[in-house]
CSV table of C-alpha atoms in Angstrom, one decimal:
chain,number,residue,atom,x,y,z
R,29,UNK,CA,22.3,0.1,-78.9
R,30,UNK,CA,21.0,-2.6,-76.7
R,31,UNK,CA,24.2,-3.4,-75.0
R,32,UNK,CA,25.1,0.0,-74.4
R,33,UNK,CA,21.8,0.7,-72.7
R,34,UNK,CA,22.4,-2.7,-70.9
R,35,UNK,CA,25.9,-2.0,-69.8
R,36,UNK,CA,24.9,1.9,-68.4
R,37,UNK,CA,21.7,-0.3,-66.3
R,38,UNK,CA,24.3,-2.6,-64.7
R,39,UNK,CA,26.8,0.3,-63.8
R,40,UNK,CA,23.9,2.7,-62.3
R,41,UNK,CA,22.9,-0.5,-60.4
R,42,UNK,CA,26.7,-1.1,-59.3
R,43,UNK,CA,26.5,2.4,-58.2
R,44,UNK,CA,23.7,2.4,-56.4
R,45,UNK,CA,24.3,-0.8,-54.7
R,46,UNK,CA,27.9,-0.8,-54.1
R,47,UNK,CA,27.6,1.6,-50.6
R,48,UNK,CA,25.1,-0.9,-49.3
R,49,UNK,CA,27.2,-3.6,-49.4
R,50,UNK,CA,30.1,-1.9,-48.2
R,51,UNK,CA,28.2,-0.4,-45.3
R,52,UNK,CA,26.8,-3.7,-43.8
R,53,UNK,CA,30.1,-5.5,-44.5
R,54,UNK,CA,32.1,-2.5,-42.2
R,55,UNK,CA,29.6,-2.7,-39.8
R,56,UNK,CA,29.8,-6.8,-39.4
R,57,UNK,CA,34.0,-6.3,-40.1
R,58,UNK,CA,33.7,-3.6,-36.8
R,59,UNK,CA,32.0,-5.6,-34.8
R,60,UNK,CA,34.3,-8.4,-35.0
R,61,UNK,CA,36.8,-6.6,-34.9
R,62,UNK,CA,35.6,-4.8,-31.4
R,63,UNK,CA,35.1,-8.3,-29.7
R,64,UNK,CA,37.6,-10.3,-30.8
R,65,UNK,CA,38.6,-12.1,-28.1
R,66,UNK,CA,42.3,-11.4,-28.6
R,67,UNK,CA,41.9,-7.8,-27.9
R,68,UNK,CA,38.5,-7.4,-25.9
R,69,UNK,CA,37.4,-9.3,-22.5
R,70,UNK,CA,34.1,-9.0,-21.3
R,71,UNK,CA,34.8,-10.8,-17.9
R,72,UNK,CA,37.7,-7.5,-16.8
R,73,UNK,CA,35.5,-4.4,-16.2
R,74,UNK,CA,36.5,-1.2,-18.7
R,75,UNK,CA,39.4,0.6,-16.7
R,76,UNK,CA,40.6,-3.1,-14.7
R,77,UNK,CA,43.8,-2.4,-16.2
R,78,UNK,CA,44.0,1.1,-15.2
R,79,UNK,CA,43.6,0.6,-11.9
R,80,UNK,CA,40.6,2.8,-11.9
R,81,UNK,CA,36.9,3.0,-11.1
R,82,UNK,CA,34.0,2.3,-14.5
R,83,UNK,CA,31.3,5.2,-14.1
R,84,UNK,CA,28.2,3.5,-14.8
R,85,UNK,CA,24.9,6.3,-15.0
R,86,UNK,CA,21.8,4.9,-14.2
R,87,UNK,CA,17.9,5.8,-14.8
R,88,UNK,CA,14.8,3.9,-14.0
R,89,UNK,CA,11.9,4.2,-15.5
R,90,UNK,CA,8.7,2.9,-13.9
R,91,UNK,CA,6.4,1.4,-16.4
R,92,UNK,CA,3.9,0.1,-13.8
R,93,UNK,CA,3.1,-0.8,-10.5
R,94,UNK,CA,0.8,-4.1,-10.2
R,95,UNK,CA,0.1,-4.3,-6.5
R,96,UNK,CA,1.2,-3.1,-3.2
R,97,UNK,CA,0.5,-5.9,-0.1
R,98,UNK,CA,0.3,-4.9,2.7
R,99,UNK,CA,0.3,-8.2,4.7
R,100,UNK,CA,3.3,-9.1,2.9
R,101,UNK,CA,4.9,-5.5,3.0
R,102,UNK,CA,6.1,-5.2,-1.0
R,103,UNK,CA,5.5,-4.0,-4.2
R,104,UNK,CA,5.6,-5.3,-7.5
R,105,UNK,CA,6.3,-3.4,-10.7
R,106,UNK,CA,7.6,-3.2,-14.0
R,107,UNK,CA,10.8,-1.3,-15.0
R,108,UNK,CA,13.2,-0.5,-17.4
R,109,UNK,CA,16.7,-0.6,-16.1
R,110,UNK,CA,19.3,1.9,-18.3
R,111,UNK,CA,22.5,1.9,-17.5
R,112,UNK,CA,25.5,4.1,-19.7
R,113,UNK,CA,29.2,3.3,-19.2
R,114,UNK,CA,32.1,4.1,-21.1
R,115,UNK,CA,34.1,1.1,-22.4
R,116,UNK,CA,37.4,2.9,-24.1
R,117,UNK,CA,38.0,-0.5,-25.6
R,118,UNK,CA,35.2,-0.4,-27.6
R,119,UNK,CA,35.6,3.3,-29.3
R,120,UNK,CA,35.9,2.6,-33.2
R,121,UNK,CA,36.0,6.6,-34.5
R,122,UNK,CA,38.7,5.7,-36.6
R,123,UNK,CA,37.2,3.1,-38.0
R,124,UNK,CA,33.7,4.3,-39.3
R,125,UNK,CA,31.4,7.2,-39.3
R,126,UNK,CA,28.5,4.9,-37.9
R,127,UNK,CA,26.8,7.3,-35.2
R,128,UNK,CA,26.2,3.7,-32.9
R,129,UNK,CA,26.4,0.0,-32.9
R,130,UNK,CA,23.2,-1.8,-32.2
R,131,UNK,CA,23.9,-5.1,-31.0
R,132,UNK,CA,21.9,-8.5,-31.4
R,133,UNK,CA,20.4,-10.5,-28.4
R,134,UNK,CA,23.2,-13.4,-29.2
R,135,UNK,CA,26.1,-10.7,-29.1
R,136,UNK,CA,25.3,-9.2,-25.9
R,137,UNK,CA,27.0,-12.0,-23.7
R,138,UNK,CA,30.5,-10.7,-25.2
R,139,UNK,CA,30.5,-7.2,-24.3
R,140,UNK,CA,31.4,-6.9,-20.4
R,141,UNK,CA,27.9,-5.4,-18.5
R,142,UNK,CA,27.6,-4.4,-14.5
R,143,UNK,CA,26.8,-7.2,-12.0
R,144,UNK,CA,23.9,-4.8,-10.7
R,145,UNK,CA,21.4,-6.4,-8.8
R,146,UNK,CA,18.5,-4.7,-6.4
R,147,UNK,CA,18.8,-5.7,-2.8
R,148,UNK,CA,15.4,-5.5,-1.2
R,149,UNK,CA,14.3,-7.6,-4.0
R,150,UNK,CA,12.1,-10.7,-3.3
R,151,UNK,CA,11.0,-12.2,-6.4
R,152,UNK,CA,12.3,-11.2,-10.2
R,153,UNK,CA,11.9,-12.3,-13.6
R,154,UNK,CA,13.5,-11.3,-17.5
R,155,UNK,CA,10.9,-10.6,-20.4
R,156,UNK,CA,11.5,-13.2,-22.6
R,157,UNK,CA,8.8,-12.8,-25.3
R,158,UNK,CA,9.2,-13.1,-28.3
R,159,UNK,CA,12.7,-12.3,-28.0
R,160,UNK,CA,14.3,-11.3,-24.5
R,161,UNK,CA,13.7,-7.9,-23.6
R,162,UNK,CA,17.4,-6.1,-24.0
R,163,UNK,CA,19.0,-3.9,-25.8
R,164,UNK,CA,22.9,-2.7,-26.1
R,165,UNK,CA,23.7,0.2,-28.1
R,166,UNK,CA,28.0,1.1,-28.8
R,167,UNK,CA,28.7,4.5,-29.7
R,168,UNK,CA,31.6,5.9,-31.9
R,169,UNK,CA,33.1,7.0,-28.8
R,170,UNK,CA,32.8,4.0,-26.9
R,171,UNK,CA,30.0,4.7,-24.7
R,172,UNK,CA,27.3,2.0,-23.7
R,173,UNK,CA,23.7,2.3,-23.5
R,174,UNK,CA,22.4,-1.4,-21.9
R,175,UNK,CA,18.7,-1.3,-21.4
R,176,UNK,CA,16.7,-4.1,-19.9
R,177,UNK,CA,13.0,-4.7,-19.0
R,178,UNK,CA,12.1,-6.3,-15.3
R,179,UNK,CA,9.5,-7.7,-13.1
R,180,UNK,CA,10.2,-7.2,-9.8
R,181,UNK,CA,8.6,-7.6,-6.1
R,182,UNK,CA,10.4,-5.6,-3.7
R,183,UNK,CA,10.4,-5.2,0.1
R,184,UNK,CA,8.8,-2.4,1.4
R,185,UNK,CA,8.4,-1.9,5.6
R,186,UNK,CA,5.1,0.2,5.9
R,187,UNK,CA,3.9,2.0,8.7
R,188,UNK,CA,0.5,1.2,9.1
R,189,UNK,CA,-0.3,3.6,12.6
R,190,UNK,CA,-2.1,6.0,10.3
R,191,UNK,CA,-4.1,3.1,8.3
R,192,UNK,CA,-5.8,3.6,6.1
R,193,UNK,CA,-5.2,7.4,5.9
R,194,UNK,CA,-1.4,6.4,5.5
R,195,UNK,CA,1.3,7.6,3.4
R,196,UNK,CA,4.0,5.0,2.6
R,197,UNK,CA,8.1,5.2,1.5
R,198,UNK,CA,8.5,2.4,-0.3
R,199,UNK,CA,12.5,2.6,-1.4
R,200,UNK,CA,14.3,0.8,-4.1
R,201,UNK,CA,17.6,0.0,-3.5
R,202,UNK,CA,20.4,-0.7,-6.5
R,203,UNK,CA,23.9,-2.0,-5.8
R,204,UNK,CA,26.6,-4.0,-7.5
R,205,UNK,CA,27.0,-7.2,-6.3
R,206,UNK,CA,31.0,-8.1,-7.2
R,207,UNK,CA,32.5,-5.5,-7.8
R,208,UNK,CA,33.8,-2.9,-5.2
R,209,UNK,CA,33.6,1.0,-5.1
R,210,UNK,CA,37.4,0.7,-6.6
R,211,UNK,CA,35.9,-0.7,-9.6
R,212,UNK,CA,32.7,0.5,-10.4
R,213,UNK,CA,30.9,3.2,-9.0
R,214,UNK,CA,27.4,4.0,-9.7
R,215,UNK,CA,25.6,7.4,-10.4
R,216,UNK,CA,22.1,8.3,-11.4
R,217,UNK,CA,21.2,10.5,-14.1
R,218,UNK,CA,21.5,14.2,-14.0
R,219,UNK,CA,17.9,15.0,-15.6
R,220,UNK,CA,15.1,12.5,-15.1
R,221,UNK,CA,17.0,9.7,-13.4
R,222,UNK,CA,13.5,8.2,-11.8
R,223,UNK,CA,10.7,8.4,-14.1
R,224,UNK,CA,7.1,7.4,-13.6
R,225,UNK,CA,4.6,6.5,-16.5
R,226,UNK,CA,1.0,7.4,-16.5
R,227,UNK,CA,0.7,4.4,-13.4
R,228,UNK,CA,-3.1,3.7,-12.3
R,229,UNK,CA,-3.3,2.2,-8.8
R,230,UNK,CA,-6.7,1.2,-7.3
R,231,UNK,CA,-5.7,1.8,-3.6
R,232,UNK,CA,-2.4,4.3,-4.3
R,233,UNK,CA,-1.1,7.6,-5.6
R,234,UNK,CA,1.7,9.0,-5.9
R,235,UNK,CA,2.2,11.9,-3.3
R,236,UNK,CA,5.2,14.0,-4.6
R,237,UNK,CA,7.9,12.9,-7.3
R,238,UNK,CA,10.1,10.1,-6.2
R,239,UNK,CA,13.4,10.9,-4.6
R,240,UNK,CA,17.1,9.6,-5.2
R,241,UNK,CA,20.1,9.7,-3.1
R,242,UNK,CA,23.4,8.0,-3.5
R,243,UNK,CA,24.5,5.9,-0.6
R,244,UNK,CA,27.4,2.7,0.1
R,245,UNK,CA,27.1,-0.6,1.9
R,246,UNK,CA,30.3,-1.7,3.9
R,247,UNK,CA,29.6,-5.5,5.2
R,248,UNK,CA,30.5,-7.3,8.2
R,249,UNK,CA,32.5,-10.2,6.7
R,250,UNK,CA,35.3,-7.4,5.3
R,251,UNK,CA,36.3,-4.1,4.7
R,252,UNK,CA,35.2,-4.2,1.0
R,253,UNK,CA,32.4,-1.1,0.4
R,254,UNK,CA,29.9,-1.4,-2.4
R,255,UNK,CA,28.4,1.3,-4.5
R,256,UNK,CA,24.9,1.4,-4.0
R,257,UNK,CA,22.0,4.0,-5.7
R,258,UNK,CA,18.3,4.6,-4.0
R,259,UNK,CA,15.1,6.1,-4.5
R,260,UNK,CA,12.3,6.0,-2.4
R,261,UNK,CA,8.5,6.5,-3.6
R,262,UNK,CA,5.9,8.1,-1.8
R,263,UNK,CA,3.0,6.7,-2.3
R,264,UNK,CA,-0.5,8.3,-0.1
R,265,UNK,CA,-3.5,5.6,0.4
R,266,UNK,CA,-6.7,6.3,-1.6
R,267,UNK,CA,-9.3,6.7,1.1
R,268,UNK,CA,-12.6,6.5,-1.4
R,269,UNK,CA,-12.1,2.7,-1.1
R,270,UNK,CA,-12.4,2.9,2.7
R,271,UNK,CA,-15.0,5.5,3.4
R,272,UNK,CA,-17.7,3.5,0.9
R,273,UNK,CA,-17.0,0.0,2.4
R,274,UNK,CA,-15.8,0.6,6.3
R,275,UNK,CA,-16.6,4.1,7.7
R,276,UNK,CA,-20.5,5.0,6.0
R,277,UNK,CA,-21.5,1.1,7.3
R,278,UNK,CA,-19.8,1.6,10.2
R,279,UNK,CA,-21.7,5.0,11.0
R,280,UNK,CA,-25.2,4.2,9.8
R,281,UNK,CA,-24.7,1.0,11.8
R,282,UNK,CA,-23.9,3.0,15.4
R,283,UNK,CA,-27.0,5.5,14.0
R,284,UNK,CA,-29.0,2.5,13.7
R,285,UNK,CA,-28.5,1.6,17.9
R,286,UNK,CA,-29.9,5.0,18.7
R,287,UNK,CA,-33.4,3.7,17.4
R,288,UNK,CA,-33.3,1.8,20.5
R,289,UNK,CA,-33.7,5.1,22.5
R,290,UNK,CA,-37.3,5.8,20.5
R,291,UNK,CA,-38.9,1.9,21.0
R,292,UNK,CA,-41.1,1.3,24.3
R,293,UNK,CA,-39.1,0.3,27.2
R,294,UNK,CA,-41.7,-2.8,27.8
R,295,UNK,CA,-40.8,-3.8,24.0
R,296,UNK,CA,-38.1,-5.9,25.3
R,297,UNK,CA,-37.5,-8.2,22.3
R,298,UNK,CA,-37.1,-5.3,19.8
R,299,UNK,CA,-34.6,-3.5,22.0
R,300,UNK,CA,-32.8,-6.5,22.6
R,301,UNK,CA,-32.6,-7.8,19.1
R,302,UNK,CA,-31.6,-4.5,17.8
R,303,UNK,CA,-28.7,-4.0,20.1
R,304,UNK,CA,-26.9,-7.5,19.6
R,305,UNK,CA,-27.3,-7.2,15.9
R,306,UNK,CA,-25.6,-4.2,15.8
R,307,UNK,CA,-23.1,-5.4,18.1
R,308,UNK,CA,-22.5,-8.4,16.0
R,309,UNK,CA,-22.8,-6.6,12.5
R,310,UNK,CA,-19.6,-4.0,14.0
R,311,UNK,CA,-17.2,-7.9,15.4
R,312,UNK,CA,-18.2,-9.0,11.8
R,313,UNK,CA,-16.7,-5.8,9.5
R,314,UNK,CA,-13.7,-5.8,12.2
R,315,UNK,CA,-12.7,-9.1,11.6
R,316,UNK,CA,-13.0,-8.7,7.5
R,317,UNK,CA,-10.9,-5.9,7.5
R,318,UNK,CA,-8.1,-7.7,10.1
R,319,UNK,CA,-7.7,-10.7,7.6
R,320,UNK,CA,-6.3,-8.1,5.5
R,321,UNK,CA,-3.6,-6.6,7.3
R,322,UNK,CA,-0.7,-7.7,8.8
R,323,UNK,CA,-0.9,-9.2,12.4
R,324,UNK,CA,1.4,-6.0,14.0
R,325,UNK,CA,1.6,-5.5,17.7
R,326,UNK,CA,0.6,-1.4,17.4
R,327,UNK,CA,-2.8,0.5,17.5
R,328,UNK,CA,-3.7,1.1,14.0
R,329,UNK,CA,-6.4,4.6,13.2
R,330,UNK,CA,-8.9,1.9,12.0
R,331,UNK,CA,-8.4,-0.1,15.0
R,332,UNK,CA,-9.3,2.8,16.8
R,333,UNK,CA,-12.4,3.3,14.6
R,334,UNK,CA,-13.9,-0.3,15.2
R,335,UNK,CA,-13.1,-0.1,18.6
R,336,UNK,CA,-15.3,3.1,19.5
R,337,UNK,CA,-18.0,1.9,17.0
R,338,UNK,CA,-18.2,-1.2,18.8
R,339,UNK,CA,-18.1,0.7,22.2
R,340,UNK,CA,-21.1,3.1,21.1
R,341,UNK,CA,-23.0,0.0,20.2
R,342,UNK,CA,-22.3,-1.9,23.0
R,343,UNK,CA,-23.4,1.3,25.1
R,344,UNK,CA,-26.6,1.3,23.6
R,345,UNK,CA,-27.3,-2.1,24.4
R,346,UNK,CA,-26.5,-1.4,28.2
R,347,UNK,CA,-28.4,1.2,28.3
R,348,UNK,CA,-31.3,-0.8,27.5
R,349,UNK,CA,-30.0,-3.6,30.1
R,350,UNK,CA,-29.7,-1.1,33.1
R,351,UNK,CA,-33.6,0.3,32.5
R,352,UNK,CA,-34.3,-3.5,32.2
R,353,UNK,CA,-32.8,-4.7,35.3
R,354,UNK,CA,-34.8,-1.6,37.1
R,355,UNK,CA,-37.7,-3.1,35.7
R,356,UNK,CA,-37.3,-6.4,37.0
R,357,UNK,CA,-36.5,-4.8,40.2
R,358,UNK,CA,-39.9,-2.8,40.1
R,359,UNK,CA,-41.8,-6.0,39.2
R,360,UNK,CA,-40.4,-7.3,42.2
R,361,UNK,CA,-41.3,-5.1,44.6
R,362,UNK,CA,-44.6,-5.0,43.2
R,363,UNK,CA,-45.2,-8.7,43.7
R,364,UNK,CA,-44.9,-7.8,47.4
R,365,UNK,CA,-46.8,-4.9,47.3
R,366,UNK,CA,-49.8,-7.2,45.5
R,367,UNK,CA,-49.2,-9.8,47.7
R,368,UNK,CA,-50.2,-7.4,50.4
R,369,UNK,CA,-53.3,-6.2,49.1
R,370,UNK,CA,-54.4,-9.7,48.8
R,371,UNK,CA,-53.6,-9.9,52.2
R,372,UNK,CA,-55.3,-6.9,53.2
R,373,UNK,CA,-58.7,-8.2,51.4
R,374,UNK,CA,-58.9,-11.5,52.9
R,375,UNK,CA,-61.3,-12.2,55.4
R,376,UNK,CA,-59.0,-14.2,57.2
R,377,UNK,CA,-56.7,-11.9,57.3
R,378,UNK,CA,-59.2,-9.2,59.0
R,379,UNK,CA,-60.1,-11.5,61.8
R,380,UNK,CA,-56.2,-11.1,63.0
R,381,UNK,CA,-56.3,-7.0,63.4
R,382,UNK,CA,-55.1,-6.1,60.0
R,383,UNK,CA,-56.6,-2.8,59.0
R,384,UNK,CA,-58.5,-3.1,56.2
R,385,UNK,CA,-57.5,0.5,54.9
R,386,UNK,CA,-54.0,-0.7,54.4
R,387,UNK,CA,-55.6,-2.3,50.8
R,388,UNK,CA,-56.4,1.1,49.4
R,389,UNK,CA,-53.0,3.0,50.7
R,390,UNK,CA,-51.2,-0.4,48.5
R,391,UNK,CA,-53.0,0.5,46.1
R,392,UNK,CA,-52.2,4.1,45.4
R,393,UNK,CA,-48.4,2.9,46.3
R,394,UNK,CA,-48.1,0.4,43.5
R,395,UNK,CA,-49.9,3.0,41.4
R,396,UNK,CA,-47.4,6.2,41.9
R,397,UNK,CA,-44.5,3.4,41.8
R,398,UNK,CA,-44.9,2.5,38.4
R,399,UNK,CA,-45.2,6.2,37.3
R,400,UNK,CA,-42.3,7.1,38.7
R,401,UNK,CA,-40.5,4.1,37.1
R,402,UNK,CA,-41.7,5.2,33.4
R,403,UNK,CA,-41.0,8.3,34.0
R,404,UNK,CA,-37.2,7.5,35.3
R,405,UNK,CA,-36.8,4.7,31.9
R,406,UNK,CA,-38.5,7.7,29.7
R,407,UNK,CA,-35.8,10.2,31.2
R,408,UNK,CA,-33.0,7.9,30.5
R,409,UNK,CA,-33.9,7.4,27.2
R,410,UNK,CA,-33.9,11.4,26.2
R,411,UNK,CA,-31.0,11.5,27.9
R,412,UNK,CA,-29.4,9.1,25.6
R,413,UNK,CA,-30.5,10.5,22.4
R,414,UNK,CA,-28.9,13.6,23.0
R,415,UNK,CA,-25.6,12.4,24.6
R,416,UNK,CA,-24.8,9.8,22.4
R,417,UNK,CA,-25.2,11.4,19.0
R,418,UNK,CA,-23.2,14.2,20.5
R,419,UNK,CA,-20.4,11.7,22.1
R,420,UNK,CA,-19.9,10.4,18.3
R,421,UNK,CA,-19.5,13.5,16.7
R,422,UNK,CA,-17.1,14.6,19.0
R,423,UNK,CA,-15.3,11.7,18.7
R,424,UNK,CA,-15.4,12.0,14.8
R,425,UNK,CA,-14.0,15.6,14.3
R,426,UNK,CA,-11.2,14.3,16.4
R,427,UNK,CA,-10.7,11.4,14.9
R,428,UNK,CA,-10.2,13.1,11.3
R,429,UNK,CA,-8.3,16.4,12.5
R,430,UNK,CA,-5.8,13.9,14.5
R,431,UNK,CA,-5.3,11.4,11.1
R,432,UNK,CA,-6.4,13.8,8.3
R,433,UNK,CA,-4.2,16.2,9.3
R,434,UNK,CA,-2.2,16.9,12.5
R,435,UNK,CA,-0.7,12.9,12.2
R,436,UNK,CA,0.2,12.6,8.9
R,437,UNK,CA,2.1,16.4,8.8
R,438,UNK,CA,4.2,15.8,11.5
């Protein structure tokens, strides 16, 4: 009884067992089989022999962008490059029923992969940990699914006239670097060949859904034309940045040289003070926010910005200079007039034939002089607090119609 129950355990376990075996034996026998090197070379594209072009699909997904710089005009980000071919040298339908072929990291330098490479690219690097980041699927039919995960810093040539209320088209640009359009040929993906994860950037956003478009590159040195796939992103600036750290200072600051208009016109160290320190508070935020940008010969919008700041500020403190150089002027004059009087009251001076009702008349002069004087400086000043405030809101609704929305919508 106990061998019999022993000799049924081993045959269920035979059973059981057996398929396993069998399965991971066919799929190792396959595989060798596949890329033996008598029958399969991965150097010779797909259809080499054929005299006919590989179709290779491609789709990029976006996993992240780090940074966009604008001195150094690129972008970095992380991707996932997918690319599908069809390898009819690889189709094993008659051998197995296995739906696909997942192949290890050490295998993937025998099966035959497009020399794609991205052209605008500065600086790229391969995931490497813990294992490097690839994967290559073979199905029944012999199609390929090569996926790969990159780092990459790419050119991008901004326009910064509209900075910062800018809108950017950074492109990406994807091309074989061997092999002509005779031989492969690239296409993106019919649904979803760009996508975008849920990306976070502190200064960006994306403006509309990226755009692709298939284009060629013929080069100087021959006649040979290259297949070549782009997509551009469109990326608008995040003002919030801007508004709390340049525009706000900037305004309070040209707000704060009107208090000028309101102090005493013989409170001469108060104006002055006030006006150079605004003056030099304005050259101090224009020169942080230059080391930041690119040195480019055009007018940028927050060029414009520091340079009628600067202007209203400046404007303030000459306003103050011109009622101070009247002053000086008035002292002046007034000096003689005293001078006079002096004159006038000296018995010396009587002896001669001067009249000694001229000292009264000098008098009343100097008097109605200096009246007129405060009341000219006092007039000036009223003048300025209305005209200036009003000059700098005009200037600001044009400023954002023209950048907000006329400029950017053209």
């Amino acid at each position: 009884m106990f061998n019999a129950m022993k000799a049924l355990l081993v045959a269920v376990l035979g059973v059981l067992y057996s398929p396993l075996c069998f399965c991971e034996l066919a799929r190792k026998e396959i595989l060798n089989h596949l890329l033996n090197s008598s029958r399969y070379d991965a150097r010779i594209a797909p259809n080499y022999e054929e005299d006919r072009a590989t179709n290779v699909t491609l789709q990029l997904y976006i996993l992240s962008i780090d940074s966009i710089n604008e001195i150094a005009m690129d972008l970095s980000m992380e991707v996932f490059l997918r690319q599908t071919w069809v390898d009819p040298r690889l189709k094993y339908e008659h051998l197995s029923n296995f739906s696909n072929l997942e192949l290890d990291q050490r295998m993937m330098a025998n099966v035959w992969v497009p020399d794609t490479y991205f052209p605008n690219e500065k600086e790229a690097h391969f995931h490497i940990v813990t294992v490097p980041n690839r994967l290559l699927h073979i199905s029944r039919n012999g199609t390929v699914f090569y996926s790969i995960r990159l780092s990459l810093t790419l050119t991008c040539r901004m326009s910064l006239y509209n900075y910062p209320m800018d809108e950017q088209n950074c492109p990406i640009y994807i091309e074989t670097y061997g092999y002509t359009v005779e031989n492969v040929l690239f296409n993106w993906k019919s649904v979803n060949a760009v996508m975008v994860d849920d990306v976070e950037m502190p200064q960006f956003h994306f403006r509309k859904a990226p755009t692709i478009t298939k284009c060629s590159r013929t080069f100087k040195y021959g006649s040979a034309t290259f297949t070549c796939l782009s997509t551009n992103l469109h990326l608008q600036r995040n003002i919030g940045y801007y508004m709390a750290q340049v525009f706000v200072p900037s305004i309070l600051i040209v707000i704060l040289s009107w208090v000028s208009f309101w102090i005493h016109v013989d409170a001469i160290p108060a104006r002055i003070s006030l006006g150079v320190l605004t003056v030099l508070t304005i050259t101090t935020q224009s020169s942080g926010i230059r080391s930041s940008l690119p040195r480019v010969s055009y007018v940028k919008a927050i060029d414009v910005w520091n340079s009628v700041c600067l202007l209203f500020v400046f404007a303030a403190l000459l306003e103050y200079a011109y009622i101070n150089v009247q002053t000086r002027r008035h002292h002046k004059s007034a000096s003689k007039d005293t001078l006079l009087t002096i004159q006038a009251s000296n018995p010396l001076v009587k002896t001669i034939g001067l009249n000694p009702a001229r000292r009264i008349d000098v008098r009343k002069t100097i008097g109605a002089r200096e009246m007129d004087y405060m009341k000219m400086a006092r007039a000036i000043d009223k003048v300025a607090r209305f005209v200036f405030p009003m000059s700098f809101v005009i200037f600001n609704i044009t400023f954002w119609i023209y950048y907000l929305f006329a400029n950017n919508h053209e």
